[in-house]
Every structure is written in structure tokens, then in C-alpha cells.
Short mmCIF file of C-alpha atoms and ligand atoms in Angstrom, two decimals:
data_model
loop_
_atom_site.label_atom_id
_atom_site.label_comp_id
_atom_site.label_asym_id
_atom_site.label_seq_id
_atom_site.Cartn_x
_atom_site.Cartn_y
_atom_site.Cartn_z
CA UNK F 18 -2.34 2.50 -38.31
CA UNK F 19 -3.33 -0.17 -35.91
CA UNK F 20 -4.69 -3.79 -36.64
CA UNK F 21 -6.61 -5.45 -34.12
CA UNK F 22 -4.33 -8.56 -33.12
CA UNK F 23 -5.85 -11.95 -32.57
CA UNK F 24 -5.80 -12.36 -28.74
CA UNK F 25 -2.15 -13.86 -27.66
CA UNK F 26 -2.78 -17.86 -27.34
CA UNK F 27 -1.40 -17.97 -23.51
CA UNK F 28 -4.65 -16.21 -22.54
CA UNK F 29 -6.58 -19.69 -23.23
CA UNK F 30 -4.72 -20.49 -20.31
CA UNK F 31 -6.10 -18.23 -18.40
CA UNK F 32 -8.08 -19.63 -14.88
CA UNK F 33 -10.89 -17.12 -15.32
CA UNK F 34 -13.43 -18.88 -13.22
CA UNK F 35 -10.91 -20.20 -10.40
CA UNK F 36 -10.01 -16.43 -10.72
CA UNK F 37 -13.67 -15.93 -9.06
CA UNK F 38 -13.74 -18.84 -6.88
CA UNK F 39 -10.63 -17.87 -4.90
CA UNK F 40 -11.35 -14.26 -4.91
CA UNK F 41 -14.60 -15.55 -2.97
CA UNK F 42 -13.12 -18.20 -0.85
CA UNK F 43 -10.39 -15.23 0.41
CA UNK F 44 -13.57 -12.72 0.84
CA UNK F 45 -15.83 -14.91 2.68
CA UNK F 46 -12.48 -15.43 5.41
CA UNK F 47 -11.00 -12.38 5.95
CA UNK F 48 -8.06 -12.21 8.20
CA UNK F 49 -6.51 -8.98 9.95
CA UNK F 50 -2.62 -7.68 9.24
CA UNK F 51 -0.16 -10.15 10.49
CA UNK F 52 -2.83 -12.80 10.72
CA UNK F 53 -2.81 -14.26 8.07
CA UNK F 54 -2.64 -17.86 9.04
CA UNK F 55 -5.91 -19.37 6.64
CA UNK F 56 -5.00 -17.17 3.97
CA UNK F 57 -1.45 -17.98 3.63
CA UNK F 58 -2.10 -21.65 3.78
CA UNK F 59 -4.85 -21.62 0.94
CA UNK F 60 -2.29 -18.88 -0.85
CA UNK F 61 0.17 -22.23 -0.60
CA UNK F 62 -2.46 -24.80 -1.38
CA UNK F 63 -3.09 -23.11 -4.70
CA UNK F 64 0.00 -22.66 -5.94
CA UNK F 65 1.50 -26.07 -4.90
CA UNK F 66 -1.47 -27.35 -7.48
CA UNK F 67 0.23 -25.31 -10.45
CA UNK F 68 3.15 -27.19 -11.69
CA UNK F 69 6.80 -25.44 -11.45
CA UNK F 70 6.37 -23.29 -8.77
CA UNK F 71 8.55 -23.54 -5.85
CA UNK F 72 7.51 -21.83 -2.71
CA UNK F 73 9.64 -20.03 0.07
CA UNK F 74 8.24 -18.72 3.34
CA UNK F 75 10.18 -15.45 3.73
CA UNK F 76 7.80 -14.44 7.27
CA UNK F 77 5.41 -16.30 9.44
CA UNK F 78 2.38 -15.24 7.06
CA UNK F 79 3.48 -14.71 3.65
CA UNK F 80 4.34 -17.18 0.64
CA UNK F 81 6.81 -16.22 -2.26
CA UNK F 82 5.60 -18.61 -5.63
CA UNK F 83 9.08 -19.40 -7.93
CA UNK F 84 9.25 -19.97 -11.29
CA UNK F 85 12.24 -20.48 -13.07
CA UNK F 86 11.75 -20.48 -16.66
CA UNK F 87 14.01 -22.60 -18.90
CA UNK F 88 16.25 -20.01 -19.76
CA UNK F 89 18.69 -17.74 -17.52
CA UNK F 90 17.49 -14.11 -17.84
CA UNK F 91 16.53 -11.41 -15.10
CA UNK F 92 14.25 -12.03 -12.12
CA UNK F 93 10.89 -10.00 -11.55
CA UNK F 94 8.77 -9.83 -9.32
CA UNK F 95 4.62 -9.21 -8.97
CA UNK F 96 3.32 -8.24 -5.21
CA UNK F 97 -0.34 -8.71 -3.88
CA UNK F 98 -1.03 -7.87 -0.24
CA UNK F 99 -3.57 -10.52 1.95
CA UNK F 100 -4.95 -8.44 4.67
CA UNK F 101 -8.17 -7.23 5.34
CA UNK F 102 -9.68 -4.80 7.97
CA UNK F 103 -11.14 -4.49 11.20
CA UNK F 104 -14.83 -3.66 9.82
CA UNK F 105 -18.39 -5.00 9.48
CA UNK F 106 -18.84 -5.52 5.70
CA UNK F 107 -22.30 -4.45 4.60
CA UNK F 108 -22.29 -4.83 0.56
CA UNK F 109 -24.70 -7.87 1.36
CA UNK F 110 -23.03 -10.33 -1.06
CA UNK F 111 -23.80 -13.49 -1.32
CA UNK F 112 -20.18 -14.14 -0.16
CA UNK F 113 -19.55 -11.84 2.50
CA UNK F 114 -17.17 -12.06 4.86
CA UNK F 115 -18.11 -14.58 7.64
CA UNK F 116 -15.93 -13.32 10.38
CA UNK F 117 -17.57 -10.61 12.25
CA UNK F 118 -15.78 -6.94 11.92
CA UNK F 119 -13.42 -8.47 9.56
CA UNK F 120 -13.30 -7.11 6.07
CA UNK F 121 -11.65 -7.20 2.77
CA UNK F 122 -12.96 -3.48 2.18
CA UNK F 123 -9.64 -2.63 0.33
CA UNK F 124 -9.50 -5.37 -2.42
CA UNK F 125 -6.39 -7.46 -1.11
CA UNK F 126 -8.84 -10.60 -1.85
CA UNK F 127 -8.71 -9.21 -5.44
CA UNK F 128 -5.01 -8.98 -5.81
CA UNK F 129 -4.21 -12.23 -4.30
CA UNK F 130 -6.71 -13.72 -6.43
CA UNK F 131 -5.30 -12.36 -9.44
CA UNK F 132 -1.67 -12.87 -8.67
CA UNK F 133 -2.62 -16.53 -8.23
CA UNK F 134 -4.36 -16.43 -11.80
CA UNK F 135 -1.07 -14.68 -13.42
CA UNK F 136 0.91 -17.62 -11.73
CA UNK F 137 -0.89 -20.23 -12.84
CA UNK F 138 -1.02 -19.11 -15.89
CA UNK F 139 3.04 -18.60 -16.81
CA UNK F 140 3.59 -21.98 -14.57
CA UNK F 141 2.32 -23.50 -17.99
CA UNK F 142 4.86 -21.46 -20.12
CA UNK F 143 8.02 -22.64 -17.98
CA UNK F 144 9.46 -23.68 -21.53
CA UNK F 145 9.27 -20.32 -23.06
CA UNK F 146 10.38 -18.08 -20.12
CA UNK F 147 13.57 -16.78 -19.90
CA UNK F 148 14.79 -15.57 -16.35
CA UNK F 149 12.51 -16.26 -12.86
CA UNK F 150 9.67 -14.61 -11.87
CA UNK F 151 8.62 -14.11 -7.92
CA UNK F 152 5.21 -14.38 -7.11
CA UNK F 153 4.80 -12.36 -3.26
CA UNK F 154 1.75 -12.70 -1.09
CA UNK F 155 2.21 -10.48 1.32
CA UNK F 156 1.12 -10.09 4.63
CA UNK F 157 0.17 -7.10 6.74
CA UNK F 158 0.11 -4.33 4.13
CA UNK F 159 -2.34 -2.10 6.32
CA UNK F 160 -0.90 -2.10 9.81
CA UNK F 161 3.04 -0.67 9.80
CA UNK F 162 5.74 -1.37 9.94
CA UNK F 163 4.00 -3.58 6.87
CA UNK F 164 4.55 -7.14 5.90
CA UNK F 165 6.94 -5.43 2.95
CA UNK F 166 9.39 -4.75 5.60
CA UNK F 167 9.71 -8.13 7.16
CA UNK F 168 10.02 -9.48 3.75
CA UNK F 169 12.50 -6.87 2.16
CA UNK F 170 14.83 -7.50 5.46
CA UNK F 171 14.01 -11.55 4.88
CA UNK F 172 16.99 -11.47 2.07
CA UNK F 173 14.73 -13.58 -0.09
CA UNK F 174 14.28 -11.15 -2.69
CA UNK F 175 18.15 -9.73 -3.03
CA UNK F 176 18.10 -10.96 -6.88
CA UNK F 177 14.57 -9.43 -8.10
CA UNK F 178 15.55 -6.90 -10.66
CA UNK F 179 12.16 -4.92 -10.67
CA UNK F 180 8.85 -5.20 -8.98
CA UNK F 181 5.63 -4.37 -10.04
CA UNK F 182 2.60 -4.00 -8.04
CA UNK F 183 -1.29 -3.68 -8.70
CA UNK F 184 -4.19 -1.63 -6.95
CA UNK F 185 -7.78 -2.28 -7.57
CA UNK F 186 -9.40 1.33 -7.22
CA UNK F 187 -13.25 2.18 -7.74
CA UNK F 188 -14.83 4.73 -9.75
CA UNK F 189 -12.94 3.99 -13.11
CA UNK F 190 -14.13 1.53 -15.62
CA UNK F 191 -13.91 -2.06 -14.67
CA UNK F 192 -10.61 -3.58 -16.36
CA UNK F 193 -9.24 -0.50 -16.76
CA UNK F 194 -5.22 -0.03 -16.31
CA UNK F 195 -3.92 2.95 -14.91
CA UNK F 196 -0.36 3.80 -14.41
CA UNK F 197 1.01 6.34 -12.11
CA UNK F 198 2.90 8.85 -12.08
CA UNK F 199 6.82 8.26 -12.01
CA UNK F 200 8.46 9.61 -8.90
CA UNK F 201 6.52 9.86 -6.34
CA UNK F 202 2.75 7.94 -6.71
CA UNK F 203 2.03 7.53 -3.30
CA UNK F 204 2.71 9.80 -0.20
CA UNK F 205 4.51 8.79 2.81
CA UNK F 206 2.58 9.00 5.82
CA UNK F 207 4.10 10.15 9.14
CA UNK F 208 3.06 11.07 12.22
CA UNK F 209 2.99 12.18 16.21
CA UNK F 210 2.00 12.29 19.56
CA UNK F 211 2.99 15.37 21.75
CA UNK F 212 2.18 15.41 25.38
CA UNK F 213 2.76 19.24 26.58
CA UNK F 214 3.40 18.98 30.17
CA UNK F 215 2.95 22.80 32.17
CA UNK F 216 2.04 23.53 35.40
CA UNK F 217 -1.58 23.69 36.66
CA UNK F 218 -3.53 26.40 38.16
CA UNK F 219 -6.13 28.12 39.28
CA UNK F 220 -8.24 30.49 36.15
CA UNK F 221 -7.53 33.59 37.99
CA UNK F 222 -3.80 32.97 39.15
CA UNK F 223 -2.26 32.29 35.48
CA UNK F 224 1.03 33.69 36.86
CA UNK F 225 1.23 31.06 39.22
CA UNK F 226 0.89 28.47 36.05
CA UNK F 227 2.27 27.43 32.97
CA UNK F 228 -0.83 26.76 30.04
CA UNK F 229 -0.46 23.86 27.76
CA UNK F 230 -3.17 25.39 25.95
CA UNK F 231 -1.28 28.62 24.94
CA UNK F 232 1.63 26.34 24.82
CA UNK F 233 -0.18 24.31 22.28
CA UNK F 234 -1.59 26.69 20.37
CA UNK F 235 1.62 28.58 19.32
CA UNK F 236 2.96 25.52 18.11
CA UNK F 237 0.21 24.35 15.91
CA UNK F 238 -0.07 28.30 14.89
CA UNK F 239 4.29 27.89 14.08
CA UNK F 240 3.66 24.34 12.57
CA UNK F 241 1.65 25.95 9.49
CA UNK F 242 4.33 27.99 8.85
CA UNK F 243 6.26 24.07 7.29
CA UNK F 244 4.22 23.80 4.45
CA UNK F 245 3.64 27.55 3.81
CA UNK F 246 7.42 29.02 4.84
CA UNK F 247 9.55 25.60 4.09
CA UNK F 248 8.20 22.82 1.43
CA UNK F 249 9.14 24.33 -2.05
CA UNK F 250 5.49 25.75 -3.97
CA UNK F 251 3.73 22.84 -5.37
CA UNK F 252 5.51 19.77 -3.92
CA UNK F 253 2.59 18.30 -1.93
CA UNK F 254 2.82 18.11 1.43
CA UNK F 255 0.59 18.29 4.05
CA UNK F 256 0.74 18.74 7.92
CA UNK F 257 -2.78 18.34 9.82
CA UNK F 258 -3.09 18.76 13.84
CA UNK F 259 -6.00 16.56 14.13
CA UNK F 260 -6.34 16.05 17.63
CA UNK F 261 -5.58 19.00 20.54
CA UNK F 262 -7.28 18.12 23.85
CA UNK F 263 -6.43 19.72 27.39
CA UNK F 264 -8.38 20.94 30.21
CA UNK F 265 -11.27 20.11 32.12
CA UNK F 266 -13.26 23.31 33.32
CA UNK F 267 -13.23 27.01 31.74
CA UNK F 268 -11.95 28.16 35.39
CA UNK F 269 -8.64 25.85 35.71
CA UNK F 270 -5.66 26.02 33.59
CA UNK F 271 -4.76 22.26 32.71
CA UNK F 272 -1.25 20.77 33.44
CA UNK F 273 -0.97 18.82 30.10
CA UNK F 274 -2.48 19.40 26.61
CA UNK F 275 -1.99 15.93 24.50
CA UNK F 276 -1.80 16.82 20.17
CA UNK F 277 -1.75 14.40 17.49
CA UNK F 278 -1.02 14.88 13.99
CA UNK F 279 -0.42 13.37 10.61
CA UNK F 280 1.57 14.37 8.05
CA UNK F 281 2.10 13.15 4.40
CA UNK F 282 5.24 14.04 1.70
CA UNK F 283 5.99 12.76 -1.51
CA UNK F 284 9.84 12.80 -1.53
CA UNK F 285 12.53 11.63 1.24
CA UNK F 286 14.49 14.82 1.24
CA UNK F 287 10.77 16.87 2.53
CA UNK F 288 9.68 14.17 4.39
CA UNK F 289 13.03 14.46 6.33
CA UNK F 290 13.21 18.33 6.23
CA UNK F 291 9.40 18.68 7.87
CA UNK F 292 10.69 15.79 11.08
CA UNK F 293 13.20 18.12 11.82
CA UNK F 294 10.93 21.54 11.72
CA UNK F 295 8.72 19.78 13.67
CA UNK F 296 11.04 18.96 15.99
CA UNK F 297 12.61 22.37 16.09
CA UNK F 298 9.41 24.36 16.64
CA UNK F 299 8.03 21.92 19.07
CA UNK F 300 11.29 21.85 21.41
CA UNK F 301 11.61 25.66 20.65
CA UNK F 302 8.46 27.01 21.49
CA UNK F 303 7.87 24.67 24.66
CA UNK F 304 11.15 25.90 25.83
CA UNK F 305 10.18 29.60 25.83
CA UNK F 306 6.58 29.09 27.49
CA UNK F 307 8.71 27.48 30.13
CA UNK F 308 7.12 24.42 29.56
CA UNK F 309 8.95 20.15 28.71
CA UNK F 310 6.83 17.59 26.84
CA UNK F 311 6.89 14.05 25.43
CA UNK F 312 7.11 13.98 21.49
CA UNK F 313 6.73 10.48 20.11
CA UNK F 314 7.07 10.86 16.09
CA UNK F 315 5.81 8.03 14.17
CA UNK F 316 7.08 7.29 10.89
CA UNK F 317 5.29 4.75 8.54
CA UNK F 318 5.60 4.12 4.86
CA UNK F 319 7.53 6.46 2.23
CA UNK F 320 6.01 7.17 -0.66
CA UNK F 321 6.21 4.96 -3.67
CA UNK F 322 8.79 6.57 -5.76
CA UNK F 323 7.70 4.67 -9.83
CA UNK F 324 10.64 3.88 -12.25
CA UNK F 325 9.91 6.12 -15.33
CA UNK F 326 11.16 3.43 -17.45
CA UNK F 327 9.46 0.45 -15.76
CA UNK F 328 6.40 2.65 -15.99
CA UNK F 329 6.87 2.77 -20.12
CA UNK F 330 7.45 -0.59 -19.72
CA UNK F 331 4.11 -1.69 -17.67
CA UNK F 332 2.31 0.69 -19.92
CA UNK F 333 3.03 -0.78 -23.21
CA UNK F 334 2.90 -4.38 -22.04
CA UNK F 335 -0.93 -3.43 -20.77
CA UNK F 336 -1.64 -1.65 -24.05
CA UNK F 337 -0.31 -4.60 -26.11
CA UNK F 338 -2.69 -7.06 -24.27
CA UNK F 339 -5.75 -5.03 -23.55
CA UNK F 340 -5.85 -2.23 -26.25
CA UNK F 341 -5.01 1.75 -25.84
CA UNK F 342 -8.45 2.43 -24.77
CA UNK F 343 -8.03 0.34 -21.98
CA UNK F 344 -4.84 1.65 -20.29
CA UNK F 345 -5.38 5.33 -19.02
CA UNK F 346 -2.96 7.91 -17.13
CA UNK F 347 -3.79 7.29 -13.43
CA UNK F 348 -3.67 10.52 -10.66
CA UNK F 349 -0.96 10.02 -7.79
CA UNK F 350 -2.94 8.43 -4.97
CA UNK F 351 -2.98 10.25 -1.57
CA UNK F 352 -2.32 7.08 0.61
CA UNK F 353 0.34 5.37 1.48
CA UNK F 354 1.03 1.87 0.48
CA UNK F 355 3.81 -0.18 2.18
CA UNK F 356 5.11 -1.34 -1.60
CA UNK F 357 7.44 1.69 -1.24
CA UNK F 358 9.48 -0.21 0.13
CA UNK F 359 10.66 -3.16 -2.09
CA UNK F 360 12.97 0.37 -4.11
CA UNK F 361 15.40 -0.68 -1.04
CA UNK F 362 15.90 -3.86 -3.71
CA UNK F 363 15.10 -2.56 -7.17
CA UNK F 364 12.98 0.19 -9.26
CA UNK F 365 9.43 -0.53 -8.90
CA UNK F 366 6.37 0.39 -10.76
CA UNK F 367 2.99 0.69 -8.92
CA UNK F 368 -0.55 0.46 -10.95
CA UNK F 369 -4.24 0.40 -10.79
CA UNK F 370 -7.13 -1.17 -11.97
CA UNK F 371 -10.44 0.33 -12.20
CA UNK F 372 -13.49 -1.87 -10.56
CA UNK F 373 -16.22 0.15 -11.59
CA UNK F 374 -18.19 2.58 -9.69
CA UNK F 375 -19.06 2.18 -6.01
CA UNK F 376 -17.82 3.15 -2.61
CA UNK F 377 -14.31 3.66 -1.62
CA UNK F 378 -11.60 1.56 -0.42
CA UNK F 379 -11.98 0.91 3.50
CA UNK F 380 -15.67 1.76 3.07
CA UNK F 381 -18.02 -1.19 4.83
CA UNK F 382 -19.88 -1.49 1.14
CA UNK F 383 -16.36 -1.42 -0.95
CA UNK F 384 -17.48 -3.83 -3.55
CA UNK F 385 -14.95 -5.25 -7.06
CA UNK F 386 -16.63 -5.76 -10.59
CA UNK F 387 -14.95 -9.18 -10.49
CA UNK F 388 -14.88 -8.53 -14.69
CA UNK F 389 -11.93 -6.78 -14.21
CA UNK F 390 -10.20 -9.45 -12.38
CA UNK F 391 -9.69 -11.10 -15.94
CA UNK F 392 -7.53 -7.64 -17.67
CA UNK F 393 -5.51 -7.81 -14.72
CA UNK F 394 -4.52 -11.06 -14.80
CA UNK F 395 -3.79 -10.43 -18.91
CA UNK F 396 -2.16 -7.10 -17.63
CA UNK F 397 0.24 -8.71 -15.19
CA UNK F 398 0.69 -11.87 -17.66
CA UNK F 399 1.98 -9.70 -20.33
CA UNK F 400 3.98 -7.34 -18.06
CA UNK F 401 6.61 -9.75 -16.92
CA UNK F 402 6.52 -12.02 -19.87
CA UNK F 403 7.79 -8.70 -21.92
CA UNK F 404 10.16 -8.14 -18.98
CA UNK F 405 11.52 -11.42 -18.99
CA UNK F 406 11.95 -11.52 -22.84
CA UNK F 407 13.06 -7.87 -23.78
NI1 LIG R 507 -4.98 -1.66 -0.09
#
């Protein structure tokens, strides 16, 4: 049987409308990965206003908020990203973004706003917290390497025990909690850029040639053979040739053919097992067409790998605050989020929160039902005061 509880008395303390008025401020001045000068320095403003906090600078554009609570007890830590992209918003708010081809079309102004709202709010239970709790603003999620990085190799974080991290995502109800999958709830995303260097010549005199194009098109044939022949049934992965270009005029054979592709996996030991079939075919088949090349392989983020028990964890606390109904079982998500890498430090536990319907992330009319700004403040709130007190 359950009762409905009276709503815990910290949410009182709760900044709902400064919630909104921050979450506009950051929309209406957008700034791109890595430049996150403005943003940072309101990010500071704020938080210097909220009593107990202590702030560190672990990069040029991020800010860490500290609070230690009265007690010694474990450290945790809550992430929102800053950065917004290189498009022309066209949702026609009231506040859009005043810096042309500048967006927040991913939400980052939501999670900032909210992490800001969570801090204030437990800056005003210093007395009852046990342990320290890291608030990170971090810069450059959507351009790797990713802000993580710098901040992860920073050494500021060494004593964080376990981090959690939130997602606003459209097309589930607004306020909505979902948690991920544990293991992988992300994919990493890799990729490269092969030049195929041969030998031109003239259509007719193919002997007197080597073709990039035939070149190139036994090795994207032999690259589908990875995720077919290779990746154990069912583990997604993905390899996609997305670009192939060579050649000029149907009577020439080209000297070069340049390919591009991009590959996601959702475990380290695949995502290292494809870069080295890759590799293999690629130097392989080139070397029995008589033909060299450039390969430049690009990796980015891994995939987020969630703590099962940090998971349980984040799940209760969110159904203790905002009701079953209100916490739902959310699908892996298909991109790749540079929050992966803060398991170099500790488990983690990645989450979303549903914004209503409406266009996707990184879609010029991306829009957030700022009502569920509120549950995920209350979400977060609850999350690491339940950490910090189990
Ligand atoms: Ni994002």
C-alpha cells in the first residue's frame, strides 16, 4: 500500500522562479564549446549569492560549486554542461537567443539552470548534510575532446565518490524522470578520414593505373563484414561510410578517392576490436590493389557505461520525491555524451527528463516545457541528499 506523503519541507526552498529567470538569461546568450566566457561568469555570480558554496575553477570556462555539509560523509557530484550550438534558433520565443547562429538547441541552458536551483537549494541545508557535494558546470560538452576531459585531468574531482548527470529529452511528458539502462546508455562515437592515394590514368589505359575507386570500394564492401562477421549478435554497433568521393570525369581514373566514416559501440572491448579491423582491412586491401593512403582515425567519447546500483539508487530517490508515475524506464540513447568520462573517477549514473513534445535536440525549434525544470531540481535535490545520508 502506498500513502501519499506530504511534500518534503526542503522543497519550500526551492528557487522555482529564479529557476526560469536564469534558464532565460543563459538562452537569450548562448555561447559556443570552449567559449564560455559570459556563461561561466553568471554560472559564478549565482552561486557566490547562495551562502556556503565555495567555488574552484578547474579550466578556463567551467566553475565547480562546494558544499561541505556539517558532517564528514562521502562526496558526490551533479554535472550540467554550458554550451550551445552553432545554429539560428527559430522557436520564436520571446527570449531567443540574441547572438546570431548561436543556439542552446540541446537544453544545456536547462541543466545549468537547474543545477543552480539544486545548489541553492541544499546551500540552505549545510546543517543537515553529511559529506560534500560538487556542483560542475561544464564547458564544451559538444565539441571533443569535451570540457569533461579537461576537468577529469584537472585533479579537482579525485575525491567525488559518484556522479550523476541529467539530460533534458523531448517527446516524453514534461517532469518526467527516466533512468537508463546500466552498462552501456550512451554509444561511443568514433571516427575517420581515409585518403586512398593510386595512380592516375587515362579511362581506356587502366593497366597503366591504379583506381582509388575500386580501391575504395572493396574496402567499404570488407568493412561491412565488422559488424556482420566480428561484433557478437545483438551488441549494437554500427559502422557507416558516409562520405566516398573521387574522380572528376567518367573517362579518367582519379589518383585519390577521400572516405569518411563514423562509427558508434557501446562497450570498450568492441569499440577497440572494430579500430583494429578497420585498420587491418584498410592497410590490407590497399596493399593488394597496389595502392598507400592516409588513415586519420578519430576517436571521441566512450559510451556512458551506468552503475547498476547508482541507477537503483537515482531511481528510488526520484520516485520518493516525485511519485512512481513520474519516474519511467528510459531507452539507451544513440549519442554520445562526453559524461562518459567522469567513470575514469567513480561509477556514474546518467538520466533524463522529459520536456514535452516538440522537435529534437540540435533542431533550430528545440524548445523545454520549463514545468519540468521544477521535478528536476526535486529529482537532483533528493538524489544526493539520499546519497549523502544512506
Ligand atoms: Ni546535450
Amino acid at each position: 500500500m502506498e500513502s501519499t506523503k506530504p511534500a518534503a519541507a526542503w522543497t519550500k526552498n526551492i528557487p522555482a522562479d529564479d529557476v526560469i529567470t536564469w534558464r532565460r538569461h543563459i538562452h537569450q546568450n548562448p555561447e559556443l564549446s570552449f567559449e564560455e566566457e559570459k556563461t561561466s561568469q553568471y554560472v559564478e555570480e549565482v552561486l557566490k549569492s547562495f551562502p556556503n558554496i565555495e567555488i574552484i575553477k578547474p579550466a578556463k570556462t567551467s566553475v565547480i560549486g562546494v558544499l561541505k555539509g556539517s558532517r564528514p560523509g562521502r562526496t558526490v557530484a551533479f554535472r550540467a554542461d554550458m554550451d550551445a550550438l552553432p545554429m539560428q534558433e527559430e522557436t520564436g520565443l520571446p527570449f531567443s537567443s540574441k547572438v546570431k547562429n548561436v543556439m542552446h538547441s540541446c537544453g544545456h541552458d536547462a541543466h545549468t539552470a537547474m543545477l543552480l536551483g539544486t545548489a541553492a537549494t541544499l546551500s540552505k541545508m549545510q546543517n543537515q548534510l553529511k559529506g560534500t557535494v560538487y556542483f560542475i558546470f561544464q564547458h564544451a560538452e559538444e565539441q571533443p575532446p569535451g570540457g569533461a576531459l579537461d576537468i577529469v585531468n584537472s585533479g579537482a574531482l579525485k575525491d567525488v565518490d559518484a556522479f550523476f548527470g541529467m539530460h533534458v529529452l523531448p517527446d516524453f511528458p514534461a517532469g518526467h524522470v527516466g533512468i537508463l539502462p546500466h552498462g552501456a546508455a550512451s554509444t561511443a562515437q568514433d571516427g575517420f578520414r581515409l585518403t586512398i592515394i593510386g595512380k592516375g590514368s587515362h579511362g581506356s589505359m587502366p593497366h597503366l593505373g591504379i583506381d582509388p575507386i575500386v580501391v575504395g570500394s572493396a574496402i567499404v564492401s570488407a568493412l561491412q563484414s565488422i559488424v556482420s562477421r566480428n561484433v557478437e549478435p545483438g551488441e549494437m554497433t554500427v559502422v557507416t561510410i558516409g562520405k566516398f568521393q573521387s574522380g572528376n570525369a567518367f573517362n579518367v581514373i582519379a589518383d585519390r578517392a577521400e572516405l569518411g566514416a563514423s562509427i558508434r559501440t557501446t562497450s570498450d572491448e568492441t569499440r577497440k576490436m572494430v579500430e583494429i579491423r578497420i585498420k587491418e582491412i584498410i592497410d590490407n586491401i590497399t596493399k593488394a590493389y597496389g595502392a598507400t593512403y592516409k588513415l586519420d582515425y578519430t576517436p571521441s567519447y566512450p559510451a556512458i557505461q551506468n552503475d547498476a546500483a547508482l541507477n537503483v539508487h537515482a531511481r528510488n530517490s526520484a520516485v520518493a520525491i516525485l511519485g512512481k508515475d513520474q519516474v519511467f524506464d528510459g531507452p539507451m540513447m544513440t549519442a554520445s555524451e562526453d559524461f562518459s568520462y567522469y567513470r575514469k573517477i567513480a561509477p556514474v549514473s546518467f538520466m533524463t527528463l522529459g520536456i514535452g513534445k516538440g522537435a529534437a535536440n540540435h533542431n533550430p525549434k528545440f524548445m523545454v516545457d520549463e514545468s519540468a525544470l521544477q521535478s528536476g531540481v526535486k529529482a537532483q535535490v533528493q538524489i544526493i541528499l539520499d546519497y549523502l545520508n544512506k
